[in-house]
mmCIF file of C-alpha atoms in Angstrom:
data_model
loop_
_atom_site.group_PDB
_atom_site.id
_atom_site.type_symbol
_atom_site.label_atom_id
_atom_site.label_comp_id
_atom_site.label_asym_id
_atom_site.label_seq_id
_atom_site.Cartn_x
_atom_site.Cartn_y
_atom_site.Cartn_z
ATOM 1 C CA MET A 1 -23.038 -16.489 -4.120
ATOM 2 C CA PHE A 2 -26.562 -16.117 -4.459
ATOM 3 C CA SER A 3 -28.775 -19.089 -5.548
ATOM 4 C CA GLN A 4 -30.437 -18.122 -9.090
ATOM 5 C CA LYS A 5 -34.129 -18.079 -8.604
ATOM 6 C CA THR A 6 -35.819 -19.231 -11.784
ATOM 7 C CA ILE A 7 -38.665 -16.792 -12.366
ATOM 8 C CA SER A 8 -41.457 -18.308 -15.257
ATOM 9 C CA PRO A 9 -42.947 -15.586 -17.528
ATOM 10 C CA PRO A 10 -46.274 -14.543 -16.967
ATOM 11 C CA SER A 11 -48.938 -15.819 -18.472
ATOM 12 C CA HIS A 12 -51.075 -13.097 -19.256
ATOM 13 C CA HIS A 13 -50.392 -11.140 -23.155
ATOM 14 C CA THR A 14 -46.468 -11.050 -22.089
ATOM 15 C CA PRO A 15 -44.736 -9.504 -24.717
ATOM 16 C CA PRO A 16 -42.043 -11.924 -26.740
ATOM 17 C CA PHE A 17 -39.081 -10.176 -25.584
ATOM 18 C CA LEU A 18 -39.677 -10.156 -22.386
ATOM 19 C CA ASP A 19 -39.600 -14.099 -22.156
ATOM 20 C CA LYS A 20 -36.860 -14.069 -24.169
ATOM 21 C CA ALA A 21 -34.877 -11.834 -21.709
ATOM 22 C CA VAL A 22 -36.131 -14.145 -18.743
ATOM 23 C CA ASN A 23 -35.469 -17.034 -20.231
ATOM 24 C CA SER A 24 -31.731 -15.394 -21.169
ATOM 25 C CA PHE A 25 -31.050 -14.396 -18.155
ATOM 26 C CA SER A 26 -32.043 -17.550 -16.054
ATOM 27 C CA LYS A 27 -29.951 -19.947 -18.252
ATOM 28 C CA GLY A 28 -27.011 -17.258 -17.970
ATOM 29 C CA GLU A 29 -26.860 -16.633 -21.969
ATOM 30 C CA SER A 30 -25.756 -13.799 -24.201
ATOM 31 C CA THR A 31 -28.994 -10.892 -23.809
ATOM 32 C CA ASN A 32 -27.104 -8.723 -26.037
ATOM 33 C CA SER A 33 -29.781 -9.536 -28.403
ATOM 34 C CA VAL A 34 -32.630 -8.943 -26.293
ATOM 35 C CA GLN A 35 -34.824 -6.055 -27.799
ATOM 36 C CA HIS A 36 -35.203 -3.695 -24.291
ATOM 37 C CA ASP A 37 -38.446 -2.700 -26.143
ATOM 38 C CA TYR A 38 -39.960 0.820 -24.273
ATOM 39 C CA ASP A 39 -43.395 -0.129 -22.476
ATOM 40 C CA PRO A 40 -45.013 2.951 -20.999
ATOM 41 C CA ARG A 41 -47.544 0.903 -18.810
ATOM 42 C CA LEU A 42 -44.744 -1.286 -17.765
ATOM 43 C CA GLU A 43 -42.562 1.949 -17.017
ATOM 44 C CA ARG A 44 -44.306 2.309 -13.544
ATOM 45 C CA ALA A 45 -42.284 -0.336 -12.065
ATOM 46 C CA TRP A 46 -39.547 2.040 -11.846
ATOM 47 C CA ARG A 47 -41.566 4.624 -9.694
ATOM 48 C CA LYS A 48 -42.616 1.165 -7.421
ATOM 49 C CA ILE A 49 -38.934 0.965 -6.665
ATOM 50 C CA ASP A 50 -38.600 4.620 -6.519
ATOM 51 C CA PHE A 51 -40.577 4.374 -3.606
ATOM 52 C CA ARG A 52 -40.394 1.632 -1.649
ATOM 53 C CA VAL A 53 -36.493 0.419 -2.297
ATOM 54 C CA VAL A 54 -34.858 4.005 -2.674
ATOM 55 C CA PRO A 55 -36.727 5.332 0.858
ATOM 56 C CA ILE A 56 -35.395 2.393 2.858
ATOM 57 C CA VAL A 57 -31.634 2.917 0.977
ATOM 58 C CA ALA A 58 -31.352 6.361 1.702
ATOM 59 C CA ILE A 59 -32.568 6.309 5.729
ATOM 60 C CA PHE A 60 -29.786 3.284 6.097
ATOM 61 C CA TYR A 61 -27.320 6.148 4.592
ATOM 62 C CA LEU A 62 -28.612 8.964 6.366
ATOM 63 C CA LEU A 63 -28.329 6.726 9.571
ATOM 64 C CA ALA A 64 -24.740 5.963 8.525
ATOM 65 C CA PHE A 65 -23.825 9.574 8.781
ATOM 66 C CA LEU A 66 -25.815 10.637 11.110
ATOM 67 C CA ASP A 67 -24.097 8.106 14.035
ATOM 68 C CA ARG A 68 -20.470 8.767 12.525
ATOM 69 C CA GLY A 69 -20.906 12.425 13.092
ATOM 70 C CA ASN A 70 -22.938 13.018 16.246
ATOM 71 C CA LEU A 71 -19.286 12.207 17.993
ATOM 72 C CA GLY A 72 -18.678 16.549 17.407
ATOM 73 C CA ASN A 73 -21.896 17.000 18.738
ATOM 74 C CA ALA A 74 -21.043 15.294 21.991
ATOM 75 C CA ARG A 75 -17.712 16.386 22.162
ATOM 76 C CA VAL A 76 -19.479 20.438 22.015
ATOM 77 C CA ALA A 77 -22.113 18.588 25.098
ATOM 78 C CA GLY A 78 -18.972 17.850 27.443
ATOM 79 C CA MET A 79 -18.468 14.575 26.420
ATOM 80 C CA GLN A 80 -14.567 15.809 25.952
ATOM 81 C CA LYS A 81 -14.581 17.231 29.571
ATOM 82 C CA GLU A 82 -15.813 14.326 31.405
ATOM 83 C CA LEU A 83 -13.968 11.703 29.733
ATOM 84 C CA LYS A 84 -10.675 13.838 29.894
ATOM 85 C CA LEU A 85 -9.635 13.861 26.568
ATOM 86 C CA THR A 86 -7.037 16.085 25.155
ATOM 87 C CA ASN A 87 -7.348 17.023 21.827
ATOM 88 C CA HIS A 88 -4.932 15.049 20.444
ATOM 89 C CA GLN A 89 -7.023 11.439 22.258
ATOM 90 C CA TYR A 90 -10.089 13.312 20.545
ATOM 91 C CA THR A 91 -8.304 13.191 17.154
ATOM 92 C CA ILE A 92 -7.327 9.735 17.210
ATOM 93 C CA ALA A 93 -10.741 8.750 18.237
ATOM 94 C CA LEU A 94 -12.287 10.063 14.853
ATOM 95 C CA THR A 95 -9.515 8.475 13.288
ATOM 96 C CA VAL A 96 -9.468 4.894 14.349
ATOM 97 C CA THR A 97 -13.101 4.744 13.145
ATOM 98 C CA PHE A 98 -11.825 5.410 9.445
ATOM 99 C CA ILE A 99 -8.703 2.017 9.395
ATOM 100 C CA PRO A 100 -11.369 -0.856 9.657
ATOM 101 C CA TYR A 101 -14.007 1.345 7.501
ATOM 102 C CA PHE A 102 -11.597 1.105 4.773
ATOM 103 C CA MET A 103 -10.665 -2.603 5.040
ATOM 104 C CA ALA A 104 -14.456 -3.376 5.229
ATOM 105 C CA GLN A 105 -15.837 -2.273 2.156
ATOM 106 C CA LEU A 106 -14.343 -4.664 -0.386
ATOM 107 C CA PRO A 107 -15.307 -7.560 1.976
ATOM 108 C CA SER A 108 -18.265 -6.705 3.267
ATOM 109 C CA ASN A 109 -19.545 -6.704 -0.653
ATOM 110 C CA LEU A 110 -18.483 -9.801 -1.114
ATOM 111 C CA ILE A 111 -20.174 -11.050 1.550
ATOM 112 C CA LEU A 112 -23.443 -9.874 0.464
ATOM 113 C CA LYS A 113 -23.250 -11.126 -2.458
ATOM 114 C CA ARG A 114 -23.129 -14.642 -0.334
ATOM 115 C CA VAL A 115 -25.989 -14.205 2.345
ATOM 116 C CA GLY A 116 -27.788 -11.439 0.519
ATOM 117 C CA PRO A 117 -28.365 -7.793 0.829
ATOM 118 C CA ASN A 118 -31.883 -8.174 2.488
ATOM 119 C CA ILE A 119 -29.775 -10.096 5.510
ATOM 120 C CA LEU A 120 -26.320 -8.251 5.673
ATOM 121 C CA LEU A 121 -27.669 -4.587 5.729
ATOM 122 C CA PRO A 122 -29.737 -4.917 7.612
ATOM 123 C CA ALA A 123 -27.312 -6.612 10.241
ATOM 124 C CA MET A 124 -24.796 -3.790 9.969
ATOM 125 C CA LEU A 125 -27.680 -1.232 10.599
ATOM 126 C CA THR A 126 -28.484 -3.099 13.727
ATOM 127 C CA LEU A 127 -24.953 -3.993 15.059
ATOM 128 C CA TRP A 128 -23.846 -0.128 14.552
ATOM 129 C CA GLY A 129 -27.224 0.876 15.896
ATOM 130 C CA ILE A 130 -25.816 -1.255 19.245
ATOM 131 C CA ILE A 131 -22.468 0.375 19.297
ATOM 132 C CA THR A 132 -23.546 4.357 18.622
ATOM 133 C CA THR A 133 -25.760 3.293 21.965
ATOM 134 C CA LEU A 134 -23.130 1.623 23.688
ATOM 135 C CA GLN A 135 -21.096 4.957 22.980
ATOM 136 C CA GLY A 136 -23.354 6.587 25.385
ATOM 137 C CA PHE A 137 -22.242 4.334 28.432
ATOM 138 C CA VAL A 138 -18.295 5.062 28.075
ATOM 139 C CA LYS A 139 -16.384 5.999 30.800
ATOM 140 C CA ASN A 140 -12.990 6.493 29.676
ATOM 141 C CA TYR A 141 -10.851 7.060 26.490
ATOM 142 C CA THR A 142 -9.986 3.092 26.135
ATOM 143 C CA GLY A 143 -14.293 2.247 25.761
ATOM 144 C CA LEU A 144 -14.420 4.844 23.401
ATOM 145 C CA LEU A 145 -11.500 3.891 21.362
ATOM 146 C CA VAL A 146 -13.300 0.471 20.973
ATOM 147 C CA CYS A 147 -16.505 1.619 20.126
ATOM 148 C CA ARG A 148 -15.101 4.189 17.393
ATOM 149 C CA PHE A 149 -13.318 1.389 16.251
ATOM 150 C CA PHE A 150 -16.417 -1.498 15.579
ATOM 151 C CA LEU A 151 -18.607 1.302 14.455
ATOM 152 C CA GLY A 152 -16.059 1.433 11.615
ATOM 153 C CA VAL A 153 -16.133 -2.042 11.125
ATOM 154 C CA PHE A 154 -19.801 -2.112 11.251
ATOM 155 C CA GLU A 155 -20.293 1.176 8.555
ATOM 156 C CA GLY A 156 -17.380 0.492 6.030
ATOM 157 C CA GLY A 157 -19.551 -1.937 4.206
ATOM 158 C CA VAL A 158 -22.319 0.591 4.025
ATOM 159 C CA PHE A 159 -22.186 2.784 0.930
ATOM 160 C CA PRO A 160 -20.560 0.316 -1.503
ATOM 161 C CA GLY A 161 -23.126 -2.419 -0.341
ATOM 162 C CA LEU A 162 -25.958 0.217 -1.171
ATOM 163 C CA VAL A 163 -24.907 1.012 -4.125
ATOM 164 C CA LEU A 164 -24.268 -3.106 -5.223
ATOM 165 C CA TYR A 165 -27.730 -3.467 -4.171
ATOM 166 C CA LEU A 166 -29.126 -0.405 -6.022
ATOM 167 C CA SER A 167 -27.578 -1.899 -8.841
ATOM 168 C CA PHE A 168 -29.495 -5.265 -8.492
ATOM 169 C CA TRP A 169 -32.718 -2.743 -9.451
ATOM 170 C CA TYR A 170 -31.904 -0.428 -11.765
ATOM 171 C CA PRO A 171 -29.608 -0.309 -15.706
ATOM 172 C CA ARG A 172 -26.741 1.341 -15.632
ATOM 173 C CA GLU A 173 -28.606 4.604 -17.208
ATOM 174 C CA ALA A 174 -31.093 4.904 -14.718
ATOM 175 C CA LEU A 175 -28.909 4.186 -11.863
ATOM 176 C CA GLN A 176 -26.845 7.543 -11.242
ATOM 177 C CA LYS A 177 -29.948 9.468 -9.914
ATOM 178 C CA ARG A 178 -30.768 7.341 -7.153
ATOM 179 C CA VAL A 179 -26.923 6.744 -6.322
ATOM 180 C CA SER A 180 -26.763 11.027 -5.974
ATOM 181 C CA VAL A 181 -30.065 10.774 -4.140
ATOM 182 C CA LEU A 182 -28.824 8.646 -2.023
ATOM 183 C CA PHE A 183 -25.308 10.284 -1.348
ATOM 184 C CA SER A 184 -27.512 13.859 -0.755
ATOM 185 C CA THR A 185 -28.772 12.293 2.361
ATOM 186 C CA SER A 186 -25.419 12.722 3.687
ATOM 187 C CA SER A 187 -25.351 15.947 4.051
ATOM 188 C CA LEU A 188 -29.512 15.942 5.189
ATOM 189 C CA ALA A 189 -27.771 13.736 8.303
ATOM 190 C CA LEU A 190 -25.639 16.287 9.605
ATOM 191 C CA ALA A 191 -28.000 19.288 9.454
ATOM 192 C CA PHE A 192 -30.212 16.453 11.432
ATOM 193 C CA SER A 193 -27.241 16.007 13.594
ATOM 194 C CA GLY A 194 -27.095 19.134 14.900
ATOM 195 C CA LEU A 195 -31.311 19.778 15.193
ATOM 196 C CA LEU A 196 -31.305 16.532 17.208
ATOM 197 C CA ALA A 197 -28.232 17.278 19.361
ATOM 198 C CA TYR A 198 -30.040 20.508 20.420
ATOM 199 C CA GLY A 199 -32.716 19.165 21.516
ATOM 200 C CA ILE A 200 -31.257 16.199 22.653
ATOM 201 C CA VAL A 201 -28.678 17.997 25.243
ATOM 202 C CA ARG A 202 -31.377 19.675 26.711
ATOM 203 C CA MET A 203 -31.612 15.811 28.538
ATOM 204 C CA ASP A 204 -28.779 16.530 30.815
ATOM 205 C CA GLY A 205 -29.312 15.252 33.796
ATOM 206 C CA VAL A 206 -32.235 12.755 33.327
ATOM 207 C CA GLY A 207 -31.773 9.419 34.579
ATOM 208 C CA ASP A 208 -28.322 10.378 36.166
ATOM 209 C CA ARG A 209 -26.533 10.887 32.723
ATOM 210 C CA SER A 210 -25.408 13.568 31.038
ATOM 211 C CA GLY A 211 -26.934 15.392 27.556
ATOM 212 C CA TRP A 212 -24.337 14.249 25.301
ATOM 213 C CA SER A 213 -24.847 10.355 26.475
ATOM 214 C CA TRP A 214 -28.508 11.064 25.708
ATOM 215 C CA ILE A 215 -27.064 11.757 22.026
ATOM 216 C CA PHE A 216 -25.555 8.158 21.826
ATOM 217 C CA ILE A 217 -27.949 6.738 23.058
ATOM 218 C CA LEU A 218 -31.138 7.770 21.904
ATOM 219 C CA GLU A 219 -29.972 7.851 18.384
ATOM 220 C CA GLY A 220 -28.279 4.096 18.644
ATOM 221 C CA VAL A 221 -31.918 2.506 19.721
ATOM 222 C CA PHE A 222 -33.455 4.388 16.653
ATOM 223 C CA THR A 223 -30.478 2.511 14.655
ATOM 224 C CA THR A 224 -30.952 -0.592 16.226
ATOM 225 C CA VAL A 225 -34.917 -0.627 15.737
ATOM 226 C CA PHE A 226 -35.013 0.215 12.266
ATOM 227 C CA GLY A 227 -32.075 -2.002 11.371
ATOM 228 C CA LEU A 228 -34.375 -4.822 12.765
ATOM 229 C CA SER A 229 -37.532 -3.669 10.667
ATOM 230 C CA GLY A 230 -34.702 -3.397 7.487
ATOM 231 C CA PHE A 231 -35.142 -7.672 8.002
ATOM 232 C CA ILE A 232 -38.612 -6.971 7.184
ATOM 233 C CA LEU A 233 -38.890 -3.888 4.791
ATOM 234 C CA LEU A 234 -35.926 -4.691 2.616
ATOM 235 C CA PRO A 235 -36.467 -7.308 -0.436
ATOM 236 C CA ARG A 236 -33.771 -9.199 -1.850
ATOM 237 C CA SER A 237 -34.100 -8.191 -5.499
ATOM 238 C CA PRO A 238 -36.428 -7.617 -7.641
ATOM 239 C CA GLN A 239 -37.170 -11.426 -8.047
ATOM 240 C CA HIS A 240 -38.238 -11.992 -5.014
ATOM 241 C CA SER A 241 -40.115 -8.716 -4.502
ATOM 242 C CA ARG A 242 -43.873 -8.842 -3.420
ATOM 243 C CA PHE A 243 -44.620 -5.413 -4.632
ATOM 244 C CA LEU A 244 -43.744 -6.129 -7.941
ATOM 245 C CA ARG A 245 -46.172 -8.097 -10.049
ATOM 246 C CA GLU A 246 -44.662 -11.145 -11.873
ATOM 247 C CA GLU A 247 -44.987 -9.316 -15.911
ATOM 248 C CA GLU A 248 -43.074 -6.084 -14.188
ATOM 249 C CA LYS A 249 -40.238 -8.546 -12.644
ATOM 250 C CA ALA A 250 -40.036 -10.029 -16.303
ATOM 251 C CA TYR A 251 -39.858 -6.312 -17.876
ATOM 252 C CA ILE A 252 -37.147 -5.329 -15.265
ATOM 253 C CA LEU A 253 -35.231 -8.295 -15.939
ATOM 254 C CA SER A 254 -35.494 -7.424 -19.698
ATOM 255 C CA ARG A 255 -33.883 -4.003 -18.530
ATOM 256 C CA LEU A 256 -31.030 -5.495 -16.246
ATOM 257 C CA CYS A 257 -30.139 -8.462 -18.984
ATOM 258 C CA THR A 258 -27.232 -5.967 -20.707
ATOM 259 C CA PRO A 259 -23.131 -6.588 -20.382
ATOM 260 C CA THR A 260 -22.827 -4.416 -17.726
ATOM 261 C CA ALA A 261 -25.479 -5.353 -15.715
ATOM 262 C CA PHE A 262 -25.088 -7.058 -12.512
ATOM 263 C CA LYS A 263 -25.895 -10.900 -12.377
ATOM 264 C CA GLU A 264 -26.699 -12.797 -9.385
ATOM 265 C CA GLU A 265 -24.565 -15.777 -10.690
ATOM 266 C CA GLU A 266 -21.711 -14.090 -11.144
ATOM 267 C CA SER A 267 -18.278 -15.146 -9.244
ATOM 268 C CA PHE A 268 -15.794 -13.029 -7.838
ATOM 269 C CA SER A 269 -12.386 -12.930 -9.902
ATOM 270 C CA TRP A 270 -9.350 -10.815 -8.285
ATOM 271 C CA GLY A 271 -8.408 -10.375 -12.291
ATOM 272 C CA GLU A 272 -11.406 -8.203 -12.969
ATOM 273 C CA VAL A 273 -10.337 -6.293 -9.514
ATOM 274 C CA ALA A 274 -6.523 -5.573 -11.126
ATOM 275 C CA LYS A 275 -8.531 -4.049 -14.412
ATOM 276 C CA THR A 276 -10.580 -2.224 -12.546
ATOM 277 C CA TYR A 277 -7.902 -0.215 -10.554
ATOM 278 C CA ALA A 278 -5.783 -0.237 -13.658
ATOM 279 C CA LEU A 279 -8.701 2.427 -15.782
ATOM 280 C CA PRO A 280 -7.181 6.010 -16.362
ATOM 281 C CA HIS A 281 -10.612 7.587 -14.528
ATOM 282 C CA VAL A 282 -10.231 5.095 -11.778
ATOM 283 C CA MET A 283 -6.640 6.258 -10.957
ATOM 284 C CA MET A 284 -7.864 9.850 -11.287
ATOM 285 C CA ILE A 285 -10.290 9.531 -8.864
ATOM 286 C CA GLY A 286 -7.873 8.087 -6.797
ATOM 287 C CA ILE A 287 -5.526 10.156 -6.735
ATOM 288 C CA SER A 288 -7.915 13.266 -6.247
ATOM 289 C CA LEU A 289 -9.215 12.019 -3.349
ATOM 290 C CA PHE A 290 -6.099 10.821 -1.808
ATOM 291 C CA PHE A 291 -5.361 14.705 -2.130
ATOM 292 C CA SER A 292 -8.295 15.234 -0.966
ATOM 293 C CA VAL A 293 -8.139 13.547 2.088
ATOM 294 C CA CYS A 294 -4.479 14.691 2.816
ATOM 295 C CA SER A 295 -6.060 18.532 2.254
ATOM 296 C CA SER A 296 -9.458 17.351 4.857
ATOM 297 C CA ILE A 297 -6.157 16.228 7.567
ATOM 298 C CA ILE A 298 -4.105 18.986 7.423
ATOM 299 C CA HIS A 299 -7.138 22.041 7.899
ATOM 300 C CA GLY A 300 -9.650 19.935 9.805
ATOM 301 C CA GLY A 301 -7.696 16.882 11.898
ATOM 302 C CA LEU A 302 -10.232 14.235 10.152
ATOM 303 C CA ALA A 303 -9.998 12.703 6.778
ATOM 304 C CA LEU A 304 -13.363 12.714 4.765
ATOM 305 C CA THR A 305 -15.645 14.897 7.010
ATOM 306 C CA PRO A 306 -13.486 17.475 8.607
ATOM 307 C CA SER A 307 -16.675 20.028 8.760
ATOM 308 C CA THR A 308 -18.766 16.241 10.511
ATOM 309 C CA SER A 309 -17.273 16.341 13.817
ATOM 310 C CA PHE A 310 -15.646 19.951 14.093
ATOM 311 C CA SER A 311 -18.128 22.151 12.820
ATOM 312 C CA PRO A 312 -19.934 22.838 15.940
ATOM 313 C CA THR A 313 -16.918 22.742 18.324
ATOM 314 C CA ILE A 314 -15.691 25.961 15.820
ATOM 315 C CA ILE A 315 -19.055 27.754 16.369
ATOM 316 C CA HIS A 316 -18.912 27.224 20.126
ATOM 317 C CA ASP A 317 -14.869 28.742 20.223
ATOM 318 C CA LEU A 318 -16.677 31.831 18.602
ATOM 319 C CA GLY A 319 -18.466 32.281 21.849
ATOM 320 C CA TYR A 320 -21.758 30.751 21.367
ATOM 321 C CA THR A 321 -23.091 28.392 23.853
ATOM 322 C CA ALA A 322 -23.258 24.776 23.712
ATOM 323 C CA VAL A 323 -27.031 24.671 22.899
ATOM 324 C CA ASN A 324 -26.736 27.030 20.125
ATOM 325 C CA ALA A 325 -23.661 25.483 18.942
ATOM 326 C CA GLN A 326 -25.352 22.501 17.996
ATOM 327 C CA LEU A 327 -28.335 24.433 16.337
ATOM 328 C CA TYR A 328 -26.278 26.528 14.178
ATOM 329 C CA SER A 329 -23.968 24.066 12.325
ATOM 330 C CA VAL A 330 -27.834 22.758 10.859
ATOM 331 C CA PRO A 331 -27.943 25.410 8.355
ATOM 332 C CA PRO A 332 -24.755 24.610 6.600
ATOM 333 C CA PHE A 333 -25.626 21.264 5.661
ATOM 334 C CA ALA A 334 -29.360 21.690 4.764
ATOM 335 C CA LEU A 335 -27.971 24.250 2.086
ATOM 336 C CA ALA A 336 -25.954 21.359 0.763
ATOM 337 C CA PHE A 337 -28.550 18.889 0.520
ATOM 338 C CA VAL A 338 -30.896 21.319 -1.255
#
């Protein structure tokens, strides 16, 4: 669990409702009676967060999709032929990623609450960047499976962790827009994946390595470097941020002091998990997602993201060269982002 840090109310002309909000939040008391007065001057704090936190979080998620989906680009660039993979083995290499991916989501969020998002999220990014880089050095099917498995381990907690992290900063009514921005970067990542692969495959033969190896190596190195920088760039919470004034921190806390807002002192309860799964809309979303995944498996061969790893192959099979197939996979995902 996070250790609760008490923030002293700013001493310069702080509105009374801010003092009340901070005191109630710090003591863990009910905040239903706190009046969340609108202050146009302090509302600029949200814009600061939009420019300082959301871009970093969006890049985290973009890199997750980029490193998970580049296997399809590597396949067209010659990976399957060089590693002597059958179509069935390629599909297994894709699917094995999602076994630990699903299993890691809940435990990773529990760990996030204990060690802090400013530690866990950059750590996961750094580790999966290293795994992505190692994929460029695999020599056989077994090595590829091992890399894909651990890629799922470290990427599994990314999306739920990033959404939980954003809930530290925004009230529920403001959170959805930021989550939609976060999720839209997945399409942007897939567009970048084809564009980067188009240029990287031209490095075929450099350092006695195939072009497909360089796709993994270069993208993995960038992810690793950005992950390491995340330990410096990513603030733990509004209370620990350096770019917000004390008055702005207090205002944000006052807006977060609602029964539905996340509080750092909250403990985990399996009973609450059971109640969540019993909600009708959660059950409906789960059922619809289940059948959507089944449809993906039947028509694409890969749960969740069939187009990610098969669109370059489909374009290549239409008669285009391997290099042009990478480029022509860009427009659909670029349009999806828009």
